Amino acid sequence: MQRGLMLTVIAVMLMLMLVSCGGSSPGDVIEAYLAAVVAKDEVTAVRLSCLAWEEQARAEGAAFDANEVALEDVSCQAVQELDSEATVTCTGSIRFSYDGGVEETLDLEGRSFRVIFEDDEWKMCGYQ
C-alpha cells in the first residue's frame, strides 16, 4: 500500500502544478480536487473549491480520514461550459478500504460536477 500512497502523492503534486500554471480547465480542477480529497489534503481541496463549497470539501476529505484511498484511471472533462459555469463528468473510480481491509469502489461515471469561475479561477462548487 506504500506504493499506492506514493503514487497518490505524486498525482496530487502533478495536478497542483497543472492547476497553478494558470489556464487550467474545469476538468483539470475536478481532477486536482479529487486528488486532494483522496490525499487528505484539506488545504488544497478547499483552495480548489468555491466559497459556498469549502465546508463540504472539508467534510469530503474527513470522510476518508480512517481509510486507505486511491484514484484509479480518473479523467475529467467539461461536457458543458458557459462563461462562468461548467458541468464536468469523469471516468474512473475512487477505491478505498476500511474496517479491517473491506474494499469499496466509488464509480465516478454518472456524477456531474458543478464548476464555477470565481476569483479568476475555475473552482469545484458541488454536484448536479
PDB file of C-alpha atoms in Angstrom:
ATOM      1  CA  MET A   1       0.000   0.000   0.000  1.00  0.00           C
ATOM      2  CA  GLN A   2       3.017   2.284   0.493  1.00  0.00           C
ATOM      3  CA  ARG A   3       3.443   2.360  -3.299  1.00  0.00           C
ATOM      4  CA  GLY A   4      -0.191   3.418  -3.714  1.00  0.00           C
ATOM      5  CA  LEU A   5       0.281   6.268  -1.252  1.00  0.00           C
ATOM      6  CA  MET A   6       3.406   7.438  -3.080  1.00  0.00           C
ATOM      7  CA  LEU A   7       1.574   7.363  -6.431  1.00  0.00           C
ATOM      8  CA  THR A   8      -1.290   9.371  -4.941  1.00  0.00           C
ATOM      9  CA  VAL A   9       1.124  11.983  -3.572  1.00  0.00           C
ATOM     10  CA  ILE A  10       2.836  12.247  -6.964  1.00  0.00           C
ATOM     11  CA  ALA A  11      -0.540  12.576  -8.708  1.00  0.00           C
ATOM     12  CA  VAL A  12      -1.573  15.376  -6.339  1.00  0.00           C
ATOM     13  CA  MET A  13       1.706  17.216  -6.926  1.00  0.00           C
ATOM     14  CA  LEU A  14       1.320  16.956 -10.700  1.00  0.00           C
ATOM     15  CA  MET A  15      -2.281  18.145 -10.553  1.00  0.00           C
ATOM     16  CA  LEU A  16      -1.316  21.094  -8.368  1.00  0.00           C
ATOM     17  CA  MET A  17       1.421  22.068 -10.799  1.00  0.00           C
ATOM     18  CA  LEU A  18      -1.048  21.870 -13.674  1.00  0.00           C
ATOM     19  CA  VAL A  19      -3.705  23.915 -11.902  1.00  0.00           C
ATOM     20  CA  SER A  20      -1.231  26.507 -10.603  1.00  0.00           C
ATOM     21  CA  CYS A  21       0.142  27.129 -14.102  1.00  0.00           C
ATOM     22  CA  GLY A  22      -2.992  29.070 -14.983  1.00  0.00           C
ATOM     23  CA  GLY A  23      -5.233  28.358 -17.903  1.00  0.00           C
ATOM     24  CA  SER A  24      -6.490  25.211 -16.203  1.00  0.00           C
ATOM     25  CA  SER A  25      -9.724  23.785 -17.494  1.00  0.00           C
ATOM     26  CA  PRO A  26     -12.783  22.858 -15.423  1.00  0.00           C
ATOM     27  CA  GLY A  27     -11.866  19.179 -15.916  1.00  0.00           C
ATOM     28  CA  ASP A  28      -8.332  19.786 -14.607  1.00  0.00           C
ATOM     29  CA  VAL A  29      -9.758  21.429 -11.495  1.00  0.00           C
ATOM     30  CA  ILE A  30     -12.025  18.466 -10.726  1.00  0.00           C
ATOM     31  CA  GLU A  31      -9.151  16.004 -11.222  1.00  0.00           C
ATOM     32  CA  ALA A  32      -6.997  18.082  -8.860  1.00  0.00           C
ATOM     33  CA  TYR A  33      -9.855  18.389  -6.353  1.00  0.00           C
ATOM     34  CA  LEU A  34     -10.417  14.625  -6.318  1.00  0.00           C
ATOM     35  CA  ALA A  35      -6.673  14.016  -5.948  1.00  0.00           C
ATOM     36  CA  ALA A  36      -6.549  16.424  -2.994  1.00  0.00           C
ATOM     37  CA  VAL A  37      -9.535  14.789  -1.275  1.00  0.00           C
ATOM     38  CA  VAL A  38      -8.034  11.318  -1.741  1.00  0.00           C
ATOM     39  CA  ALA A  39      -4.636  12.520  -0.457  1.00  0.00           C
ATOM     40  CA  LYS A  40      -6.426  14.028   2.560  1.00  0.00           C
ATOM     41  CA  ASP A  41      -5.018  17.428   1.602  1.00  0.00           C
ATOM     42  CA  GLU A  42      -7.734  19.649   3.060  1.00  0.00           C
ATOM     43  CA  VAL A  43      -5.905  22.896   2.301  1.00  0.00           C
ATOM     44  CA  THR A  44      -5.730  22.145  -1.426  1.00  0.00           C
ATOM     45  CA  ALA A  45      -9.283  20.763  -1.597  1.00  0.00           C
ATOM     46  CA  VAL A  46     -10.598  23.971  -0.018  1.00  0.00           C
ATOM     47  CA  ARG A  47      -8.422  26.166  -2.269  1.00  0.00           C
ATOM     48  CA  LEU A  48      -9.889  24.399  -5.317  1.00  0.00           C
ATOM     49  CA  SER A  49     -13.452  24.927  -4.027  1.00  0.00           C
ATOM     50  CA  CYS A  50     -15.788  27.861  -4.437  1.00  0.00           C
ATOM     51  CA  LEU A  51     -16.641  29.754  -1.267  1.00  0.00           C
ATOM     52  CA  ALA A  52     -20.028  28.029  -0.972  1.00  0.00           C
ATOM     53  CA  TRP A  53     -18.412  24.546  -1.182  1.00  0.00           C
ATOM     54  CA  GLU A  54     -15.496  24.978   1.256  1.00  0.00           C
ATOM     55  CA  GLU A  55     -17.205  23.316   4.249  1.00  0.00           C
ATOM     56  CA  GLN A  56     -18.320  20.392   2.103  1.00  0.00           C
ATOM     57  CA  ALA A  57     -14.746  19.993   0.815  1.00  0.00           C
ATOM     58  CA  ARG A  58     -13.593  19.642   4.428  1.00  0.00           C
ATOM     59  CA  ALA A  59     -16.331  17.082   5.098  1.00  0.00           C
ATOM     60  CA  GLU A  60     -15.489  15.037   1.993  1.00  0.00           C
ATOM     61  CA  GLY A  61     -11.832  14.886   2.998  1.00  0.00           C
ATOM     62  CA  ALA A  62     -12.719  13.900   6.565  1.00  0.00           C
ATOM     63  CA  ALA A  63     -14.887  11.045   5.258  1.00  0.00           C
ATOM     64  CA  PHE A  64     -11.738   9.265   4.061  1.00  0.00           C
ATOM     65  CA  ASP A  65      -9.582  10.001   7.138  1.00  0.00           C
ATOM     66  CA  ALA A  66      -9.524   6.456   8.507  1.00  0.00           C
ATOM     67  CA  ASN A  67      -9.347   4.788   5.099  1.00  0.00           C
ATOM     68  CA  GLU A  68      -6.682   3.909   2.583  1.00  0.00           C
ATOM     69  CA  VAL A  69      -7.785   5.661  -0.596  1.00  0.00           C
ATOM     70  CA  ALA A  70      -6.605   5.788  -4.220  1.00  0.00           C
ATOM     71  CA  LEU A  71      -7.814   7.200  -7.514  1.00  0.00           C
ATOM     72  CA  GLU A  72      -7.994   4.753 -10.403  1.00  0.00           C
ATOM     73  CA  ASP A  73      -7.886   5.847 -14.041  1.00  0.00           C
ATOM     74  CA  VAL A  74      -9.558   9.202 -13.367  1.00  0.00           C
ATOM     75  CA  SER A  75     -10.082  11.548 -16.285  1.00  0.00           C
ATOM     76  CA  CYS A  76     -12.454  14.518 -16.246  1.00  0.00           C
ATOM     77  CA  GLN A  77     -13.688  16.912 -18.892  1.00  0.00           C
ATOM     78  CA  ALA A  78     -16.306  19.604 -19.293  1.00  0.00           C
ATOM     79  CA  VAL A  79     -19.456  18.464 -21.066  1.00  0.00           C
ATOM     80  CA  GLN A  80     -20.968  21.936 -20.924  1.00  0.00           C
ATOM     81  CA  GLU A  81     -19.117  25.216 -20.448  1.00  0.00           C
ATOM     82  CA  LEU A  82     -20.527  28.730 -20.270  1.00  0.00           C
ATOM     83  CA  ASP A  83     -18.693  31.947 -19.425  1.00  0.00           C
ATOM     84  CA  SER A  84     -18.641  31.395 -15.675  1.00  0.00           C
ATOM     85  CA  GLU A  85     -20.030  27.904 -15.101  1.00  0.00           C
ATOM     86  CA  ALA A  86     -19.306  24.411 -16.355  1.00  0.00           C
ATOM     87  CA  THR A  87     -20.525  20.870 -15.898  1.00  0.00           C
ATOM     88  CA  VAL A  88     -17.806  18.231 -15.683  1.00  0.00           C
ATOM     89  CA  THR A  89     -18.073  14.453 -15.866  1.00  0.00           C
ATOM     90  CA  CYS A  90     -15.357  11.941 -15.085  1.00  0.00           C
ATOM     91  CA  THR A  91     -14.406   8.374 -15.780  1.00  0.00           C
ATOM     92  CA  GLY A  92     -12.567   6.197 -13.309  1.00  0.00           C
ATOM     93  CA  SER A  93     -13.147   5.489  -9.661  1.00  0.00           C
ATOM     94  CA  ILE A  94     -12.068   6.021  -6.083  1.00  0.00           C
ATOM     95  CA  ARG A  95     -11.027   2.825  -4.305  1.00  0.00           C
ATOM     96  CA  PHE A  96     -10.904   2.726  -0.544  1.00  0.00           C
ATOM     97  CA  SER A  97     -10.514   0.144   2.154  1.00  0.00           C
ATOM     98  CA  TYR A  98     -11.597   0.320   5.748  1.00  0.00           C
ATOM     99  CA  ASP A  99     -12.639  -1.776   8.703  1.00  0.00           C
ATOM    100  CA  GLY A 100     -10.010  -4.476   8.519  1.00  0.00           C
ATOM    101  CA  GLY A 101      -9.477  -4.497   4.781  1.00  0.00           C
ATOM    102  CA  VAL A 102     -13.030  -4.250   3.443  1.00  0.00           C
ATOM    103  CA  GLU A 103     -12.650  -2.721  -0.029  1.00  0.00           C
ATOM    104  CA  GLU A 104     -15.152  -0.447  -1.756  1.00  0.00           C
ATOM    105  CA  THR A 105     -15.194   1.308  -5.118  1.00  0.00           C
ATOM    106  CA  LEU A 106     -16.903   4.610  -5.802  1.00  0.00           C
ATOM    107  CA  ASP A 107     -17.544   4.831  -9.539  1.00  0.00           C
ATOM    108  CA  LEU A 108     -17.244   8.411 -10.802  1.00  0.00           C
ATOM    109  CA  GLU A 109     -19.180   7.805 -14.012  1.00  0.00           C
ATOM    110  CA  GLY A 110     -22.679   9.184 -13.828  1.00  0.00           C
ATOM    111  CA  ARG A 111     -21.685  12.017 -11.472  1.00  0.00           C
ATOM    112  CA  SER A 112     -21.794  15.576 -12.716  1.00  0.00           C
ATOM    113  CA  PHE A 113     -19.602  18.153 -11.015  1.00  0.00           C
ATOM    114  CA  ARG A 114     -20.530  21.835 -10.971  1.00  0.00           C
ATOM    115  CA  VAL A 115     -17.578  24.159 -11.581  1.00  0.00           C
ATOM    116  CA  ILE A 116     -17.780  27.946 -11.417  1.00  0.00           C
ATOM    117  CA  PHE A 117     -15.376  30.732 -12.331  1.00  0.00           C
ATOM    118  CA  GLU A 118     -14.701  32.573  -9.071  1.00  0.00           C
ATOM    119  CA  ASP A 119     -11.770  34.830  -8.142  1.00  0.00           C
ATOM    120  CA  ASP A 120     -10.358  34.451 -11.676  1.00  0.00           C
ATOM    121  CA  GLU A 121     -10.144  30.640 -11.362  1.00  0.00           C
ATOM    122  CA  TRP A 122     -12.300  27.613 -12.062  1.00  0.00           C
ATOM    123  CA  LYS A 123     -13.419  26.046  -8.764  1.00  0.00           C
ATOM    124  CA  MET A 124     -15.316  22.943  -7.684  1.00  0.00           C
ATOM    125  CA  CYS A 125     -18.754  24.008  -6.467  1.00  0.00           C
ATOM    126  CA  GLY A 126     -20.787  20.862  -5.930  1.00  0.00           C
ATOM    127  CA  TYR A 127     -22.632  18.144  -7.764  1.00  0.00           C
ATOM    128  CA  GLN A 128     -25.547  18.368 -10.167  1.00  0.00           C
TER     129      GLN A 128
END
